[in-house]
Short mmCIF file of C-alpha atoms in Angstrom, two decimals:
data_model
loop_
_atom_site.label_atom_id
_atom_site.label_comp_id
_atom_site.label_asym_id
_atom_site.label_seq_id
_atom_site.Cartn_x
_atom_site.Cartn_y
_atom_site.Cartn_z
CA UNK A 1498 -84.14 -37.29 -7.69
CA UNK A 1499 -84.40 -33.72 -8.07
CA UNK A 1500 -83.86 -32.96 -4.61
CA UNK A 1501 -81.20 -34.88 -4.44
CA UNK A 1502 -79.53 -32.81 -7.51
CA UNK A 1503 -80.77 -29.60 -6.41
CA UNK A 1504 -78.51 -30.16 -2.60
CA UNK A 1505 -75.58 -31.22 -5.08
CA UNK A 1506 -75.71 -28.46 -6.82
CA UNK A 1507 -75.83 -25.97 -3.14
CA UNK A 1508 -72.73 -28.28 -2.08
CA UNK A 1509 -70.61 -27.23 -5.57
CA UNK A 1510 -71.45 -23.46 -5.12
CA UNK A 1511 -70.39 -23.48 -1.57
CA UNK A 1512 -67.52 -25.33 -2.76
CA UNK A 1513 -66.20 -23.55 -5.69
CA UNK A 1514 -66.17 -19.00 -5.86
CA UNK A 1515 -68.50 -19.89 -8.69
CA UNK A 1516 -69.69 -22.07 -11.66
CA UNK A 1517 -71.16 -21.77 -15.10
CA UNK A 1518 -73.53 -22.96 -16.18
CA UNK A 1519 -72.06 -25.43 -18.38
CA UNK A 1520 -69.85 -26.63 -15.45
CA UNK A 1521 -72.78 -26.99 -13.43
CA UNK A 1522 -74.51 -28.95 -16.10
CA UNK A 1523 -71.34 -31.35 -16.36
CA UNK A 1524 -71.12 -31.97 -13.23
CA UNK A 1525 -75.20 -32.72 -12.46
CA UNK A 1526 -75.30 -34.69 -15.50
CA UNK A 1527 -77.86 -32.40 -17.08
CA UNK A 1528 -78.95 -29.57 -19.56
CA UNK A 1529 -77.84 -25.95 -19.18
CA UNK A 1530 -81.47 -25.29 -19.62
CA UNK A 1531 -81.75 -27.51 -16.25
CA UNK A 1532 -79.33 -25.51 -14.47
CA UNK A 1533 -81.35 -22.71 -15.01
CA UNK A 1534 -84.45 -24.34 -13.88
CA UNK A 1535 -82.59 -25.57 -10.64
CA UNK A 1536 -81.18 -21.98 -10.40
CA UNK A 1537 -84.19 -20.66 -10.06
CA UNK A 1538 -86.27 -23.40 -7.59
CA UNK A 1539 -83.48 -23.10 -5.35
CA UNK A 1540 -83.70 -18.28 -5.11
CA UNK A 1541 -87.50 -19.54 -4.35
CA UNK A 1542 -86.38 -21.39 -1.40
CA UNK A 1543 -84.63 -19.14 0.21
CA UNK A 1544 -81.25 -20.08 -0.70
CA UNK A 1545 -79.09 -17.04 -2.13
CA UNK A 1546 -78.25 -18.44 -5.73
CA UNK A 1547 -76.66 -14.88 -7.73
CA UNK A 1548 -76.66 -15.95 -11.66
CA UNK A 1549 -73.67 -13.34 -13.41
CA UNK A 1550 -74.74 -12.68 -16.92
CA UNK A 1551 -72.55 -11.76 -19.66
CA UNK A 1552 -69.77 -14.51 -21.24
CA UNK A 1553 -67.98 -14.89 -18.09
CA UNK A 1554 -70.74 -15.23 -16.07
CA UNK A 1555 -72.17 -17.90 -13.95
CA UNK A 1556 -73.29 -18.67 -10.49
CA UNK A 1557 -72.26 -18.24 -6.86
CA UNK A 1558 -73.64 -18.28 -3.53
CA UNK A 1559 -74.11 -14.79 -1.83
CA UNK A 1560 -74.20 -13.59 1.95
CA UNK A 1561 -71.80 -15.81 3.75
CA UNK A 1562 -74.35 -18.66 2.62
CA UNK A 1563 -72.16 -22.02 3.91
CA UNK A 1564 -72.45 -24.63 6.61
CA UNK A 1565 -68.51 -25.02 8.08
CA UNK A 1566 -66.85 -27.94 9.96
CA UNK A 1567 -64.95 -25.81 12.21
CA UNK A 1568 -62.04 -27.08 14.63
CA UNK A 1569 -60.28 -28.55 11.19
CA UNK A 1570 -56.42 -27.55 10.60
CA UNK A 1571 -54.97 -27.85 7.20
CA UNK A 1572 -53.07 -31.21 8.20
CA UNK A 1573 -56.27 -32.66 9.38
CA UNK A 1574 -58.54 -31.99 6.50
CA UNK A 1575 -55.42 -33.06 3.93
CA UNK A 1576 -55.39 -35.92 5.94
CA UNK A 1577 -59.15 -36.66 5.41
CA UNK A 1578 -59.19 -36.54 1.44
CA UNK A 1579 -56.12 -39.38 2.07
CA UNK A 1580 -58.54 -41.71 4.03
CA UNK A 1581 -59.98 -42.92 0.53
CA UNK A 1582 -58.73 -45.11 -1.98
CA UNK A 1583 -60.48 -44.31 -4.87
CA UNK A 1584 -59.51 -47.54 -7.16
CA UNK A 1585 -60.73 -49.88 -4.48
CA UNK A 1586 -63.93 -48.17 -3.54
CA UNK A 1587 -64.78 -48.01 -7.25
CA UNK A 1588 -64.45 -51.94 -6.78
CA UNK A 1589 -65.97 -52.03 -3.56
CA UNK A 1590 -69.16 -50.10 -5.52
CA UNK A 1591 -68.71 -47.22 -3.01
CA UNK A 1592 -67.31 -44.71 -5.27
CA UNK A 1593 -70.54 -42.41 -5.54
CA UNK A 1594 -71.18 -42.75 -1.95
CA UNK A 1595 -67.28 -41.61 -1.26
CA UNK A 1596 -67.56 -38.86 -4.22
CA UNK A 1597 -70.77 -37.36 -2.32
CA UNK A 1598 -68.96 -37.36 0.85
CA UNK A 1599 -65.95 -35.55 -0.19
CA UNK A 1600 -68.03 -32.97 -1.81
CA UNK A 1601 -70.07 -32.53 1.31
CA UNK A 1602 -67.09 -32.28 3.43
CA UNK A 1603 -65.45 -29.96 0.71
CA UNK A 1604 -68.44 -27.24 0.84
CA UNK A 1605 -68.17 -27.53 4.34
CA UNK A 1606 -64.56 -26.23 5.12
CA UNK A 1607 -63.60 -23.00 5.81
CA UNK A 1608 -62.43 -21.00 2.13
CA UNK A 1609 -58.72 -21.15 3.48
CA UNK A 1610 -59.17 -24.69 3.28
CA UNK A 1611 -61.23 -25.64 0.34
CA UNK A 1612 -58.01 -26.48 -1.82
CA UNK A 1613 -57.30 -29.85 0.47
CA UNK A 1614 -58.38 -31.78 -1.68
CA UNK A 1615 -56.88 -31.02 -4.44
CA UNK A 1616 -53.61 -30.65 -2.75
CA UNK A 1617 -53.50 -33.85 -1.20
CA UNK A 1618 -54.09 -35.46 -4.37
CA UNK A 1619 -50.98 -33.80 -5.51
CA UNK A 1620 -48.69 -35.45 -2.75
CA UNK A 1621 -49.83 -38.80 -2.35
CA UNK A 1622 -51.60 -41.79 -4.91
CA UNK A 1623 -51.94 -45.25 -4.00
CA UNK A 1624 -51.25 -47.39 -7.04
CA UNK A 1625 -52.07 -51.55 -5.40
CA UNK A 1626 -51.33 -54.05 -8.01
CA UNK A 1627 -48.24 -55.48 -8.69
CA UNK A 1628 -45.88 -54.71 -11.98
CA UNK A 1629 -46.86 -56.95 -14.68
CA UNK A 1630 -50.25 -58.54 -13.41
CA UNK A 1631 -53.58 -56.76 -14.85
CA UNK A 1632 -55.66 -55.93 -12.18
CA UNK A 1633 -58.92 -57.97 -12.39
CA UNK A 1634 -62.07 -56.64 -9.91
CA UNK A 1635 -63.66 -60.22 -8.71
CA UNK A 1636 -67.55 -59.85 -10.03
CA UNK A 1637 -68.80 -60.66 -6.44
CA UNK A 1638 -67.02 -57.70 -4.48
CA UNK A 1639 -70.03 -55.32 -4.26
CA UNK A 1640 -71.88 -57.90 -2.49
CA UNK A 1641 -69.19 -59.75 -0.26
CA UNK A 1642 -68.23 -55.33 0.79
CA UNK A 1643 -72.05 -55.02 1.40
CA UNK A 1644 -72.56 -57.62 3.43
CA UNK A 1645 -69.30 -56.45 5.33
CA UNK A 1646 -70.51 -53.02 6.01
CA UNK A 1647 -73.58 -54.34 7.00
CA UNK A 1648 -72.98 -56.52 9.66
CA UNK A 1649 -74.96 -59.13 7.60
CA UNK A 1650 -74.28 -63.02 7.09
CA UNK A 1651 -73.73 -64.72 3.95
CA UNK A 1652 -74.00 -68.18 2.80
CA UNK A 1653 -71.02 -68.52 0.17
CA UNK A 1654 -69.70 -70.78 -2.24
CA UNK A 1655 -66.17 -71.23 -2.46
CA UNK A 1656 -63.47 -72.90 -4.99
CA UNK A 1657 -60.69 -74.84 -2.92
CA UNK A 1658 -58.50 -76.67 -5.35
CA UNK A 1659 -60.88 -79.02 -7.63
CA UNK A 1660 -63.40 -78.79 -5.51
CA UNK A 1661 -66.41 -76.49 -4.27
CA UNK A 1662 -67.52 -75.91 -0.53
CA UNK A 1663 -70.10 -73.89 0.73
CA UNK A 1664 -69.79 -72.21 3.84
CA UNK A 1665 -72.13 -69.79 6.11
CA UNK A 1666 -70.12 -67.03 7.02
CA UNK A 1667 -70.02 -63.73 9.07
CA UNK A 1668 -67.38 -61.26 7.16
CA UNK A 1669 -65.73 -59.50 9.17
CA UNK A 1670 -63.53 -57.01 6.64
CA UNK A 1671 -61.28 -56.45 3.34
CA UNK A 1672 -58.30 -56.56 2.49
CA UNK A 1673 -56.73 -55.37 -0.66
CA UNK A 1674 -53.10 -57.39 -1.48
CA UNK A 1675 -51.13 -56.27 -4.27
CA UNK A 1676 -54.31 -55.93 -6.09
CA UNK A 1677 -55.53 -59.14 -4.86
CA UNK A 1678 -58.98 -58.83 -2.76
CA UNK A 1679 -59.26 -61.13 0.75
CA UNK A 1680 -62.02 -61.09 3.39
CA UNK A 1681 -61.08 -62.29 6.73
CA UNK A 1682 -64.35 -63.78 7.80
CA UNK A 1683 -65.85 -66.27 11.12
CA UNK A 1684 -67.32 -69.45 9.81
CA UNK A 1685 -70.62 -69.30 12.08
CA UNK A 1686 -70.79 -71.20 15.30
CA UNK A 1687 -66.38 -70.85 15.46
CA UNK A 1688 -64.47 -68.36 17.41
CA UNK A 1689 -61.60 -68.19 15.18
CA UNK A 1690 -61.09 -66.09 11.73
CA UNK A 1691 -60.08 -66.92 8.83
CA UNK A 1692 -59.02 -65.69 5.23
CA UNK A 1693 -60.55 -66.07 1.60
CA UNK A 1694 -59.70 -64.94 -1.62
CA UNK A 1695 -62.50 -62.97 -2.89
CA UNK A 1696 -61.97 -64.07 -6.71
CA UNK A 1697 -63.00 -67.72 -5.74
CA UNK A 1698 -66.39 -67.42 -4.57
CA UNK A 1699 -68.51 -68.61 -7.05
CA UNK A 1700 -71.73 -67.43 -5.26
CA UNK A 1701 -72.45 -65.15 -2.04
CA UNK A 1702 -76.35 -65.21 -0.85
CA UNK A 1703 -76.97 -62.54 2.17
CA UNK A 1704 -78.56 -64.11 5.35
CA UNK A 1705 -81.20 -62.38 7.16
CA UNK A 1706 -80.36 -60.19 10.61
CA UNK A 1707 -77.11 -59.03 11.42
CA UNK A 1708 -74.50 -60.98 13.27
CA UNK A 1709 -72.85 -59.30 16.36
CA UNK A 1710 -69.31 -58.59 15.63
CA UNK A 1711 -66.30 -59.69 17.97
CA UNK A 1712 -65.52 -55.93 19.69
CA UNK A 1713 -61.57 -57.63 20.51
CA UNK A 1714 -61.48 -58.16 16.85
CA UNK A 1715 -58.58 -55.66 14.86
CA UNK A 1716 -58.50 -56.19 11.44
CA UNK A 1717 -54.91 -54.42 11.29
CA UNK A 1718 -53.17 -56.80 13.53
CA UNK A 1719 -55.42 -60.18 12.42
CA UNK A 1720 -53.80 -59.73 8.54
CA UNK A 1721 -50.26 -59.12 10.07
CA UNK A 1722 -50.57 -61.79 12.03
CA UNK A 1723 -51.83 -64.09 9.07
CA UNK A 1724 -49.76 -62.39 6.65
CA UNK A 1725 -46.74 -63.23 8.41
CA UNK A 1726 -47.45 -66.92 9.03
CA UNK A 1727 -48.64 -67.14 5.49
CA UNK A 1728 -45.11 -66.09 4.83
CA UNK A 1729 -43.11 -68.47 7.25
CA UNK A 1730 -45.48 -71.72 6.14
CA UNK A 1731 -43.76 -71.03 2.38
CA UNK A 1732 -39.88 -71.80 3.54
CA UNK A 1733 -40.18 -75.49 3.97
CA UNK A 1734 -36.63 -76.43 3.25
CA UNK A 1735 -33.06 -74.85 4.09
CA UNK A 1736 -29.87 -74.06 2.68
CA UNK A 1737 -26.28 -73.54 3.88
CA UNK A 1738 -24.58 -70.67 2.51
CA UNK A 1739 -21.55 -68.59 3.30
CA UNK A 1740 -21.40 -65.05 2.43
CA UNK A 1741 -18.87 -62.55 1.71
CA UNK A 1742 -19.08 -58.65 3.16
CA UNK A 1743 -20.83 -57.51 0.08
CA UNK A 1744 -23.17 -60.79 0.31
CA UNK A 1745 -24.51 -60.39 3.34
CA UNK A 1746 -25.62 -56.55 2.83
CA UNK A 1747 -27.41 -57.81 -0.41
CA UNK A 1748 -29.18 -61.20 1.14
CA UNK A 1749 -32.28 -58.94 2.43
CA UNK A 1750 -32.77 -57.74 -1.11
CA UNK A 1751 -32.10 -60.82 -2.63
CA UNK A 1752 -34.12 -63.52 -0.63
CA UNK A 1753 -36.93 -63.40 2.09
CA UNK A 1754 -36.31 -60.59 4.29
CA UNK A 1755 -37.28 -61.45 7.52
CA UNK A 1756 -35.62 -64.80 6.93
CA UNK A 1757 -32.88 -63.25 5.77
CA UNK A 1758 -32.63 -61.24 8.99
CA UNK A 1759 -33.16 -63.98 11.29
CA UNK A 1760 -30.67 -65.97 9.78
CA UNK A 1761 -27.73 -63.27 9.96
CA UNK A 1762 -28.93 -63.10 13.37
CA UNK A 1763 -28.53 -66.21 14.31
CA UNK A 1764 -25.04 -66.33 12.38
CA UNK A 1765 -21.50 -67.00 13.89
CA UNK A 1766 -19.13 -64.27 13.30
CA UNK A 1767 -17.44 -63.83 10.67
CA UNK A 1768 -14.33 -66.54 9.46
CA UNK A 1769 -10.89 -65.15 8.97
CA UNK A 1770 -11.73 -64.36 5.60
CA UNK A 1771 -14.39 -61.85 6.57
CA UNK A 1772 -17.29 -64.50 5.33
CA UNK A 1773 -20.20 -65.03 7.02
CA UNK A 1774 -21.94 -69.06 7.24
CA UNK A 1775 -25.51 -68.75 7.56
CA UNK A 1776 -28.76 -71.12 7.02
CA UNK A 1777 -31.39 -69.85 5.18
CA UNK A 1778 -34.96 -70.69 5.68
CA UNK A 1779 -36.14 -70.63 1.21
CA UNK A 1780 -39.20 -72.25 -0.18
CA UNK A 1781 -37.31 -74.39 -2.42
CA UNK A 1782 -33.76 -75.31 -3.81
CA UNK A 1783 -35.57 -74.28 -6.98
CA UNK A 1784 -36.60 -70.73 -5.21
CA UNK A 1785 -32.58 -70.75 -3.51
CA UNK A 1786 -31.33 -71.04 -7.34
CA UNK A 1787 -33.11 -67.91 -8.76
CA UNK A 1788 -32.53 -65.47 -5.11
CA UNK A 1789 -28.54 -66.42 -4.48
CA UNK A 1790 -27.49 -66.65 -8.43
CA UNK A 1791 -28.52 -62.87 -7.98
CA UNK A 1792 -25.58 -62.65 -5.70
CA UNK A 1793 -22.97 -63.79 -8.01
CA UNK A 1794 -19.53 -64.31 -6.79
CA UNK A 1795 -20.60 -63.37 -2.83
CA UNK A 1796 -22.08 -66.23 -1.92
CA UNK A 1797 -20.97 -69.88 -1.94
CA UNK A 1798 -23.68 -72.35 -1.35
CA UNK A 1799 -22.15 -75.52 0.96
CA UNK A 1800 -25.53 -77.42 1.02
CA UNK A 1801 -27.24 -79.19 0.31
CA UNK A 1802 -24.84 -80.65 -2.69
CA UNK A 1803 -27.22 -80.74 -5.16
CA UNK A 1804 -27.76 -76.71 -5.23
CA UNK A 1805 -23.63 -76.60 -4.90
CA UNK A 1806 -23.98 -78.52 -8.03
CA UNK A 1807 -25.69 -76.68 -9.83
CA UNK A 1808 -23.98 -73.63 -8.62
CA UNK A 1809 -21.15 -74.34 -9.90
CA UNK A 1810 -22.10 -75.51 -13.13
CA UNK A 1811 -23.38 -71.97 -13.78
CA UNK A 1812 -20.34 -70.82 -12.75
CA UNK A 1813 -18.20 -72.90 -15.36
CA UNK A 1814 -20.78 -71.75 -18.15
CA UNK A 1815 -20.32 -68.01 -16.97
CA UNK A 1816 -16.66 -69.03 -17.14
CA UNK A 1817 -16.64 -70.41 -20.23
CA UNK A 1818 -18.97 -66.99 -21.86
CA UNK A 1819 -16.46 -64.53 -20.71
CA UNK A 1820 -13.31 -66.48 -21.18
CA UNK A 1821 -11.84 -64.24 -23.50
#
């Protein structure tokens, strides 16, 4: 333990011009009297530790004492304090690993570097869950990531609908949604992969050994893939709708995008009136309602009759409020 604290403490003076004592002791999670202690075990070594007395004192490293990663350009070392998420490896229970890591990798840059970290905090955060939902970390994610990182099998139990199934599976990697958690994962003894919400396991066991992971398999292009078919199985029904100029710049924003887009592209040109007829792939005529009311006046549903209906019910009640 004390080895461990006394290397920290060698990484955040080769980090840092210098510390005091009290900013050592924060950081270590110790005394001041500590500090001192560590201060001293670590001049023994051999390791040039230079306390500064006096109120504005502290310590610092002397004699060019520093281990460098050399070959790094700003860009690229800006670019490595991106490559963490800090929200989700708090989840993942990775956070001290990652913290260690960017400290080690912090006292190792050159001094015209050792502000990357702090600068490309500046520029870029990483905010996942939706507006309006509170973000909820599933109680089995620690063990479901360590299993993942470790090549290892799990036997899991898993809610689908009113029902529980267990299933022995090899995780393959996470995915975090909109502040929703999913591990794409082979049942063992298939080929294929498949998807799971990580907030309906009920239980995850580890197996023993490791699996041997698929080297084809890209966890990048498996969740487009599957996000994208997840996304075409929800528009199960159709609607005819004509749209003026204005509508059919605002459709995208309004409805489905990529249906949206296929269905302008699939279009006829435009009537003599300038009005575009499409069909539009929608989940629902519930789900049509809500997107093309947001369109107002630029978009006249022609089927099926019930949503003209309804339509133009509205429009005699928006009428009938702004009649005068």
């Amino acid at each position: 333990m004390r080895a461990a604290r006394l290397i920290k403490m060698v990484l955040l003076l080769q980090s840092r011009p210098a510390m005091t004592a009290a900013e050592l002791a924060r950081e270590l999670e110790v005394s001041e009297r500590t500090v001192t202690r560590d201060a001293q075990a670590l001049s023994e070594a051999g390791v040039p530790v230079y306390a500064d007395r006096g109120r504005t004192g502290g310590y610092r490293l002397v004699g060019g004492y520093r281990t460098r990663l050399t070959g790094l350009h700003r860009g690229e070392a800006e670019a490595l304090f991106l490559s963490g998420v800090p929200g989700a490896l708090r989840e993942m229970g990775l956070e001290d690993a990652a913290s260690a890591a960017r400290l080690k990798v912090s006292a190792a840059l050159l001094p015209s570097l050792a502000d990357a970290s702090r600068t490309a905090a500046q520029r870029f955060h990483l905010d996942a869950p939706n507006w309006f939902h509170e973000p909820r970390t599933p109680e089995l994610l620690p063990d479901v990531a360590e299993a993942v990182w470790d090549d290892r099998p799990v036997t899991a139990r898993y809610r689908r609908g009113e029902r529980e199934v267990v299933r022995e599976l090899e995780p393959y990697g996470l995915v975090l949604k909109a502040g929703v958690w999913y591990l794409c994962a082979r049942i063992t003894g298939d080929v294929s992969h498949r998807v799971y919400r990580i907030d309906r396991f009920t239980e995850v066991r580890p197996g023993t050994g490791r699996f041997e992971r698929d080297p084809d398999f890209d966890l990048p292009a498996f969740w487009a893939e599957r996000a994208e078919q997840f996304a075409r199985s929800l528009l199960r029904a159709a609607v005819l709708v004509r749209l003026s100029p204005v509508g059919v710049r605002r459709l995208p924003h309004t409805a489905d995008p990529g249906a949206a887009r296929e269905a302008l592209a699939a279009a006829d040109p435009p009537d003599a009136d300038g009005w575009t007829t499409v069909t539009l792939p929608v989940e629902s005529e519930e789900v049509a309602h809500t997107q093309l009311t947001a369109l107002g006046p630029e978009a006249e549903v022609l089927a099926p009759g019930t949503l003209r209906a309804r339509m133009a019910a509205d429009a005699a009640r928006w009428a009938g409020l702004y009649r005068d």
